Coordinates of C-alpha atoms and ligand atoms in Angstrom, one line a residue:
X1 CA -147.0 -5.5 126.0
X2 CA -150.1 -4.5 124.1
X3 CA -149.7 -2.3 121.1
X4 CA -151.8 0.0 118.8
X5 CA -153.1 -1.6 115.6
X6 CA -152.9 1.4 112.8
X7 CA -155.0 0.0 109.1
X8 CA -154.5 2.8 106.5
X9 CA -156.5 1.8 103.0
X10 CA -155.7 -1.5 103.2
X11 CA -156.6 -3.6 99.7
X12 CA -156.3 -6.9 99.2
X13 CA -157.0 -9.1 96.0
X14 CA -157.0 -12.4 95.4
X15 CA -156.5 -12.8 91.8
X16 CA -159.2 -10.4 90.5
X17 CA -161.3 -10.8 93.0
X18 CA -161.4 -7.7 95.6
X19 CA -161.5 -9.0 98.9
X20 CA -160.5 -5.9 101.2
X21 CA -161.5 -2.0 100.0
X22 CA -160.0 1.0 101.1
X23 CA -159.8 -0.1 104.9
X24 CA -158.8 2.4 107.6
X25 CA -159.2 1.2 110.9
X26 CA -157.4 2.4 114.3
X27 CA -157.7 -0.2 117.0
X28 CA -155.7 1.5 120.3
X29 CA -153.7 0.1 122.3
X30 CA -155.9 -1.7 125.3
X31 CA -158.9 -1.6 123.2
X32 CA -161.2 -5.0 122.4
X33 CA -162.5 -4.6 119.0
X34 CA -165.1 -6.8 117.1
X35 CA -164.9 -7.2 113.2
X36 CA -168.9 -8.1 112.0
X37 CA -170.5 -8.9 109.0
X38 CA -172.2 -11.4 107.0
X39 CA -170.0 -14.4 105.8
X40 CA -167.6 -13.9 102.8
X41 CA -167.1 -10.1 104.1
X42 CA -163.8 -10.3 104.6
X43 CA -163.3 -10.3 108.4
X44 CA -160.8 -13.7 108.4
X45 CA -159.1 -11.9 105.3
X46 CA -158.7 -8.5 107.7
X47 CA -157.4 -10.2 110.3
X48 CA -154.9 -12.6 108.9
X49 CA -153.5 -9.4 106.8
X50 CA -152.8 -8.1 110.7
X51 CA -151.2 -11.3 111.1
X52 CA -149.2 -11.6 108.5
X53 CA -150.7 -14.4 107.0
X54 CA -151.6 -12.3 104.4
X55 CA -149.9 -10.4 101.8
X56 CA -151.7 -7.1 101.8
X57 CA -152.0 -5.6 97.8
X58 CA -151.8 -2.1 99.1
X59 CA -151.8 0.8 102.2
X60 CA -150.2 0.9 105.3
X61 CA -150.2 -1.5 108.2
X62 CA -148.3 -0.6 111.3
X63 CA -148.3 -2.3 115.0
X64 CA -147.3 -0.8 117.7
X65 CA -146.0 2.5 115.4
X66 CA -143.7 -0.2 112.9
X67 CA -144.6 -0.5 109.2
X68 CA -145.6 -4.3 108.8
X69 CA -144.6 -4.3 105.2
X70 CA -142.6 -7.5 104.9
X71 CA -142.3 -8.4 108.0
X72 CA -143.1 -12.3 108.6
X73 CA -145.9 -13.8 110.8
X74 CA -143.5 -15.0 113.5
X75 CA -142.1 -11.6 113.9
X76 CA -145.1 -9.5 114.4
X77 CA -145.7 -10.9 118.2
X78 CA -149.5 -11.2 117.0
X79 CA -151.0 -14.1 118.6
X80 CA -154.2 -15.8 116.8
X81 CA -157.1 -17.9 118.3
X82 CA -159.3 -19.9 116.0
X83 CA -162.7 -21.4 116.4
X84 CA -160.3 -24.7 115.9
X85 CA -157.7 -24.9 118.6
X86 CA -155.2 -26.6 116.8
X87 CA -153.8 -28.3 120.5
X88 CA -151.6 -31.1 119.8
X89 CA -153.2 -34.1 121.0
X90 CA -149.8 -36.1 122.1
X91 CA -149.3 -33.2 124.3
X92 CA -150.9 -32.8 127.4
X93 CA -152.0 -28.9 128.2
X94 CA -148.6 -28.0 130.3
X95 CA -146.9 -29.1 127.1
X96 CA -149.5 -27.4 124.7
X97 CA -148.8 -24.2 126.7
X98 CA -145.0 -24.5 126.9
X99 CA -144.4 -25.8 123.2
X100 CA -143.9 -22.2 121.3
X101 CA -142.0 -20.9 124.2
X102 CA -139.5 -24.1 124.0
X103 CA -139.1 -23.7 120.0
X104 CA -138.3 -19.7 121.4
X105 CA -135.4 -21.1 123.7
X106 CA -136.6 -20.7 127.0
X107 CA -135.1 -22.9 129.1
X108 CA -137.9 -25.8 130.6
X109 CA -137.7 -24.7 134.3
X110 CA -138.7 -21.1 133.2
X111 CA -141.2 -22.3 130.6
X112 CA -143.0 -24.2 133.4
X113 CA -143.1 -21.8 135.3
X114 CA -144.9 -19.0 132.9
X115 CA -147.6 -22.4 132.4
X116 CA -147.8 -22.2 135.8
X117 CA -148.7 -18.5 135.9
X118 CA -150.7 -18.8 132.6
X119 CA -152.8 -21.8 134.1
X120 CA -153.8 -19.6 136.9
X121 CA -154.7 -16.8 134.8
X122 CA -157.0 -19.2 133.1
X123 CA -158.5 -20.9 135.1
X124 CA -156.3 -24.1 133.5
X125 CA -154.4 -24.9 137.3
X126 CA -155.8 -28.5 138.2
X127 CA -155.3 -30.1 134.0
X128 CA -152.2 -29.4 133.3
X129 CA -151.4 -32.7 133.3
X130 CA -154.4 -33.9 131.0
X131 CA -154.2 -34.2 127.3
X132 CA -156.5 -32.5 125.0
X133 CA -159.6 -35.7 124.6
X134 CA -159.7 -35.8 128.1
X135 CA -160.7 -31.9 128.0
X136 CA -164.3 -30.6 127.8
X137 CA -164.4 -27.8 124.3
X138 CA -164.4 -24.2 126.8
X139 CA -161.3 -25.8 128.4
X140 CA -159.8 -26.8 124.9
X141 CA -160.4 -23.3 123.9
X142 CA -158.8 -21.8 127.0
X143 CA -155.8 -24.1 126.6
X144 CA -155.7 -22.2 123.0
X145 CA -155.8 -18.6 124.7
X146 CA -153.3 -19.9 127.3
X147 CA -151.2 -20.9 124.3
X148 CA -151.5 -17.1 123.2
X149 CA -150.9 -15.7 126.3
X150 CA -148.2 -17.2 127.3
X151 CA -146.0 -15.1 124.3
X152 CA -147.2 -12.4 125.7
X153 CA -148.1 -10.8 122.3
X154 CA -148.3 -7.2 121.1
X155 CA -152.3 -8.0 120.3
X156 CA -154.9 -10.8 120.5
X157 CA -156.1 -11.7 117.1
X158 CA -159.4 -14.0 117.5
X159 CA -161.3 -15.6 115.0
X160 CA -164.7 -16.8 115.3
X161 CA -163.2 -18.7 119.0
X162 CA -166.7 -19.8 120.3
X163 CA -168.2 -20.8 117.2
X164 CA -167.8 -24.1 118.2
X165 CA -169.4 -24.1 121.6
X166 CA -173.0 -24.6 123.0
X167 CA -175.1 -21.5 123.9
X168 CA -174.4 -21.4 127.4
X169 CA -170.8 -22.0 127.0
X170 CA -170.6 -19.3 124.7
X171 CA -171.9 -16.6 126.8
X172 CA -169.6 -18.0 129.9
X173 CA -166.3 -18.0 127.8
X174 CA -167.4 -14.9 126.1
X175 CA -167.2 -13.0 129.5
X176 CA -164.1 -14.9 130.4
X177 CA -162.3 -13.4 127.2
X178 CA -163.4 -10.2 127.7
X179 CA -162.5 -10.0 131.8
X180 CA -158.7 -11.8 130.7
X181 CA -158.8 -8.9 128.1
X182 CA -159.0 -6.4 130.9
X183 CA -156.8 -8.2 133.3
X184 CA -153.6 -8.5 130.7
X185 CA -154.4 -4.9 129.7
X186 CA -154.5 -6.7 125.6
X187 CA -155.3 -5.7 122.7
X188 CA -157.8 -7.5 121.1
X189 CA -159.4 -8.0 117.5
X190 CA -162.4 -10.1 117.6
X191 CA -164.2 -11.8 114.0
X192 CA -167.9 -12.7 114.5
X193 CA -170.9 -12.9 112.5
X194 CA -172.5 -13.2 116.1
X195 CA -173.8 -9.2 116.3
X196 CA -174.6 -10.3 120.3
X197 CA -171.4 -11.1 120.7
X198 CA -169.8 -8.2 119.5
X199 CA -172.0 -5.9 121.1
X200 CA -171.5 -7.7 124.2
X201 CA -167.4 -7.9 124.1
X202 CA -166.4 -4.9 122.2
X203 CA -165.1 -1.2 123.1
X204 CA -165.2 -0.3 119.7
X205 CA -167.6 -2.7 116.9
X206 CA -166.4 -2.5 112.7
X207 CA -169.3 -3.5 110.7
X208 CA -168.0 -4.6 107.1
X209 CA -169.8 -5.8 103.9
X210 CA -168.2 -6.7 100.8
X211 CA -164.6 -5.8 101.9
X212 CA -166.0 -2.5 102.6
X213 CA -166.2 -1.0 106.4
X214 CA -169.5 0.1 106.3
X215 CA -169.8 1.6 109.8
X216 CA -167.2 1.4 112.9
X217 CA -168.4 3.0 116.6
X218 CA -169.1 2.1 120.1
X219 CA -172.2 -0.6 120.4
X220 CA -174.7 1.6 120.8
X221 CA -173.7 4.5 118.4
X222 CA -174.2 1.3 115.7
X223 CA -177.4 0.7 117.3
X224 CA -179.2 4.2 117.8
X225 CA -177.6 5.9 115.1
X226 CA -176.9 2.9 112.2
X227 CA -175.7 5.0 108.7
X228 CA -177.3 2.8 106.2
X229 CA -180.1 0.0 106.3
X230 CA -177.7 -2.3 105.9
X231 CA -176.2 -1.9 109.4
X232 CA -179.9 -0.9 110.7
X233 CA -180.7 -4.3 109.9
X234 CA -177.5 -6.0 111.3
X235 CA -177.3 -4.6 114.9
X236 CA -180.2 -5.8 116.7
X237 CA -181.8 -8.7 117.7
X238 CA -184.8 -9.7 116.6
X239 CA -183.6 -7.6 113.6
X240 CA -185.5 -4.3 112.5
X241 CA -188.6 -4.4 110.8
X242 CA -188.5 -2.2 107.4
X243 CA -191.7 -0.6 105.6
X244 CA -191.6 1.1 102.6
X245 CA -193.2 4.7 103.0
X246 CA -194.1 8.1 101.5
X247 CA -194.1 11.4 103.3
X248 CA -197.6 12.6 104.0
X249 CA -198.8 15.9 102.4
X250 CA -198.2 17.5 106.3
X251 CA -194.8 16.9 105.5
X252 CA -194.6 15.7 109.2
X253 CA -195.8 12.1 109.0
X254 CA -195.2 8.9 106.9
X255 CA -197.8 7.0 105.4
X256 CA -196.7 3.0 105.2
X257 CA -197.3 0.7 102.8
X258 CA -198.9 -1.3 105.0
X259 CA -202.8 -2.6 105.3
X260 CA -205.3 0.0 106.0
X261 CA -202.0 2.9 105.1
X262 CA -201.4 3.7 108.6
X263 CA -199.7 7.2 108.9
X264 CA -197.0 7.4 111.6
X265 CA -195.8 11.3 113.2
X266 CA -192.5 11.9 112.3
X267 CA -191.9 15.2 114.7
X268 CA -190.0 16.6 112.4
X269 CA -190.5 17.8 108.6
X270 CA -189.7 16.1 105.5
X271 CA -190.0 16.8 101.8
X272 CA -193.8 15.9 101.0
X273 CA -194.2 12.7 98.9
X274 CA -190.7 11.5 99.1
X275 CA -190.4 7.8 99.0
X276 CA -188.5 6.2 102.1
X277 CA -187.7 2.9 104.0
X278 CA -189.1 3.3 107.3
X279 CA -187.0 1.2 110.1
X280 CA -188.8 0.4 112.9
X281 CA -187.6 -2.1 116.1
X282 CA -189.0 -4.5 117.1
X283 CA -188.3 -3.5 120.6
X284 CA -190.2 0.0 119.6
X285 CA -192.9 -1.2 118.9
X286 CA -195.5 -0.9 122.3
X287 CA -198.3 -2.8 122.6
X288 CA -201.3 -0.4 123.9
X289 CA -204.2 -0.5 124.4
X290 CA -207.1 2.9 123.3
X291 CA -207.6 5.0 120.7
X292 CA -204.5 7.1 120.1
X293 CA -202.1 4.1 119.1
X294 CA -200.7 4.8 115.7
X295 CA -201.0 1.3 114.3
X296 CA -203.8 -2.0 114.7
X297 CA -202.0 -5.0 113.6
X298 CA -203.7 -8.4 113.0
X299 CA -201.3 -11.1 114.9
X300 CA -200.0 -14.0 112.8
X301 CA -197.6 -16.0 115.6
X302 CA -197.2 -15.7 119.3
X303 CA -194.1 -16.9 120.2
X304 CA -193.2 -16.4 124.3
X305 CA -189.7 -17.5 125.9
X306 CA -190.7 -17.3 129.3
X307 CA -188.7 -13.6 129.6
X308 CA -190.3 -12.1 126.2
X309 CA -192.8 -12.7 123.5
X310 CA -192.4 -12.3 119.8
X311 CA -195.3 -11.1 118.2
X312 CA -195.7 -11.4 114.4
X313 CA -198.4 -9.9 112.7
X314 CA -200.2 -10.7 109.7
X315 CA -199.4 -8.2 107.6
X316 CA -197.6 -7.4 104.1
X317 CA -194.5 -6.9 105.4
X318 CA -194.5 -9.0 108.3
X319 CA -193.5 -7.4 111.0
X320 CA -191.6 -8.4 114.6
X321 CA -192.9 -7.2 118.0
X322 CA -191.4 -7.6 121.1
X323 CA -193.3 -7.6 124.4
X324 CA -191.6 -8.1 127.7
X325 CA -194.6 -7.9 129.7
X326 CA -197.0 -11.1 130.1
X327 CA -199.5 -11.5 127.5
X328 CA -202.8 -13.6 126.6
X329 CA -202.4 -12.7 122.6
X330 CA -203.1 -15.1 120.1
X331 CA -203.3 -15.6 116.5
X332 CA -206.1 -13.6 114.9
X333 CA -205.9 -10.7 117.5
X334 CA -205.4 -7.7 117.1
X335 CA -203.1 -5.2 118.6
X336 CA -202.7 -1.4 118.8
X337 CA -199.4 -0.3 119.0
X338 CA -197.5 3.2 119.7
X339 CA -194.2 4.6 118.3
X340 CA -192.0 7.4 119.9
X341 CA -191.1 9.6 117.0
X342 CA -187.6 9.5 117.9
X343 CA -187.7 6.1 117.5
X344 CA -188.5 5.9 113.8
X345 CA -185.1 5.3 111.3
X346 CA -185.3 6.0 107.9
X347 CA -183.7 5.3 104.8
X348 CA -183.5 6.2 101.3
X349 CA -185.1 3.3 99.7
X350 CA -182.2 3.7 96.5
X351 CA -179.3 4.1 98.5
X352 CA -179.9 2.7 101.9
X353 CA -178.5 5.2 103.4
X354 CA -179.8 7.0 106.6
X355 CA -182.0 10.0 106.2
Ligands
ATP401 N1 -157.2 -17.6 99.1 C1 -158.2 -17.0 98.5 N2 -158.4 -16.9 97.2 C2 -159.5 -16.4 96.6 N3 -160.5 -15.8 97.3 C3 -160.4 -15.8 98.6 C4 -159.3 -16.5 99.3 N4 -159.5 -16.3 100.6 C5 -160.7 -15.7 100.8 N5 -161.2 -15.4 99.6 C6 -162.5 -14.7 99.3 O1 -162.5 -13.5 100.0 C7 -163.7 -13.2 100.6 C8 -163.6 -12.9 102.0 O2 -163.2 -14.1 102.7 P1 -163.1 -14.1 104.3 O3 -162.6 -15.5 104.6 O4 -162.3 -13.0 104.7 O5 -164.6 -13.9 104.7 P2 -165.2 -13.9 106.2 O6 -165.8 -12.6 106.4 O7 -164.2 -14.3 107.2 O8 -166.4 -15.0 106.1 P3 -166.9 -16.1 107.1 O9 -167.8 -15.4 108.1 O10 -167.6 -17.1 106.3 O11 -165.7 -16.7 107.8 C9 -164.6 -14.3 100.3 O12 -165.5 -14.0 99.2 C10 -163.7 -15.4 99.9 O13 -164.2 -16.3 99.0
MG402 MG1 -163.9 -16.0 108.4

């Protein structure tokens, strides 16, 4: 039975170090949420507090309504996936799957049975007689959520699952976990530093930086509207490009620090000559061609993938371009690019913080 995750200014410290600040986080019941951030954030420390693996140093953390305060691990019907599956090896997977529900006391007809079930629900049915070498790694790691499963657990705790698998494996088994989400009706807490991955799986993506949650919201709230540079630069992929800028004396455009001092419309007013950090993606930036393009940007690298090309130009900063369409660009062109207004971010070059 899935359950409501309630964080309430959780701290944790290890020694003096502060590893978790002030964290408030409501993950409801059904609901598939991604932790992100760069590594040494604290995502593994926020999720094994859920767990129990953790002593929290202070704040609240109820599950399913309950205060969590001293109660252990095994009581907290959490169940955790790793990036590591842990399967015993001497085991083969019907054994794997059955093990925790034997140490529980379930009788061996009924614990084969739920394997049974368990094996259907993930796609486990024809190995359940194998042991663990004799399994490919997205078959290991579904033996591991099968193992989770099968306790039927108040919420999935995952960390870093995939991080062992090869591209394409990833994004298969990365649909599989979310559609398995949906199916049990879980709830699910999911650690990345894979931002794709989050965007792609998640209801509901937390974006945290030095044990602090920086910015939590659906996918594309963190993408259109990021509160800080920090997170502007995070969400995206190719990340977004930043120029340092000063508002023009219109007090409607910015003028970049950037060869030849482009000035870029803002459509909308600002305080003349404040200093700002413009954010531009590189999915924003169009290739045109004519007169009335707001920037001409001498090309460093052409890079194409077949689907896309990554333009980067020669220029102090360097920036990323991406062009869907086919091109004949090379290095040492030039290219004129336009910007929709509404597509510029901004920053406060002190702060980071979204203007
Ligand atoms: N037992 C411990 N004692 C002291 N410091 C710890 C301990 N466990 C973790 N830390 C520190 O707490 C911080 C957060 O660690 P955590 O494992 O939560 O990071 P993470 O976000 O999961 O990173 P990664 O992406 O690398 O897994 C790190 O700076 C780490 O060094
Ligand atoms: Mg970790």
């Amino acid at each position: 039975m899935s359950a409501q995750i309630e964080l309430s200014n959780i701290e944790k410290h290890y020694g003096a170090f502060h590893a978790l600040k002030n964290v408030s986080l409501t993950i409801e019941k059904g609901s598939f949420v991604a932790l992100v951030g760069p590594s040494g954030c604290g995502k593994s420390t926020l999720l094994r507090s859920i767990a129990g693996l953790e002593t929290i140093s202070g704040g609240t953390l109820k599950i399913a309504g309950a205060v969590m305060t001293g109660v252990p691990p095994r009581k907290r019907d959490v169940a955790m996936v790793f990036q590591s599956y842990a399967l015993y090896p001497h085991m083969t997977v019907e054994e794997n799957l059955t093990y925790s529900l034997r140490l529980h006391g379930v009788g061996k007809a009924e614990a084969k049975a739920k394997a049974a079930e368990v094996a259907a629900t993930t796609g486990l049915s024809a190995l359940l007689k194998r042991y663990p070498r004799e399994l490919s790694g997205g078959q290991r790691q579904r033996v591991a959520m099968g193992r989770a499963i099968i306790r039927n657990p108040k919420a999935f705790l995952f960390d870093e699952p995939l991080s062992n698998l090869d591209a394409a494996l990833r994004v298969h088994m990365r649909k599989e976990i979310r559609a398995l989400h949906d199916r049990l009706g879980a709830t699910s807490v999911y650690v990345t530093h894979d931002q794709i991955e989050a965007m792609t799986m998640a209801d509901h993506v937390v974006v945290m930086r030095d044990g602090v949650i920086e910015q939590q919201g659906s996918p594309l709230e963190l993408y259109d509207t990021p509160v800080s540079k920090f997170v502007a630069g995070f969400i995206g992929s190719p990340a977004m490009n930043f120029v340092p800028g000063t508002i023009a004396a219109d007090g409607q455009s910015v003028r970049l620090e950037l060869e030849g001092n482009p000035v870029l419309p803002l459509g909308r007013t600002m305080e003349v000559g404040r200093q700002v950090m413009v954010g531009l993606r590189p999915e924003h930036l169009v290739i045109a061609e004519g007169g009335d393009v707001a920037l001409q940007l001498p090309v460093a690298v052409v890079e194409s993938t077949g689907s896309m090309t990554y333009v980067a130009t020669n220029t102090t900063p360097e920036l990323t371009v991406v062009e869907t369409r086919r091109t004949h660009l090379q290095a040492g062109n030039t290219i004129g690019i336009t910007i929709d207004p509404g597509h510029i971010h901004m920053f406060d070059p002190t702060t980071g913080l979204a203007i």
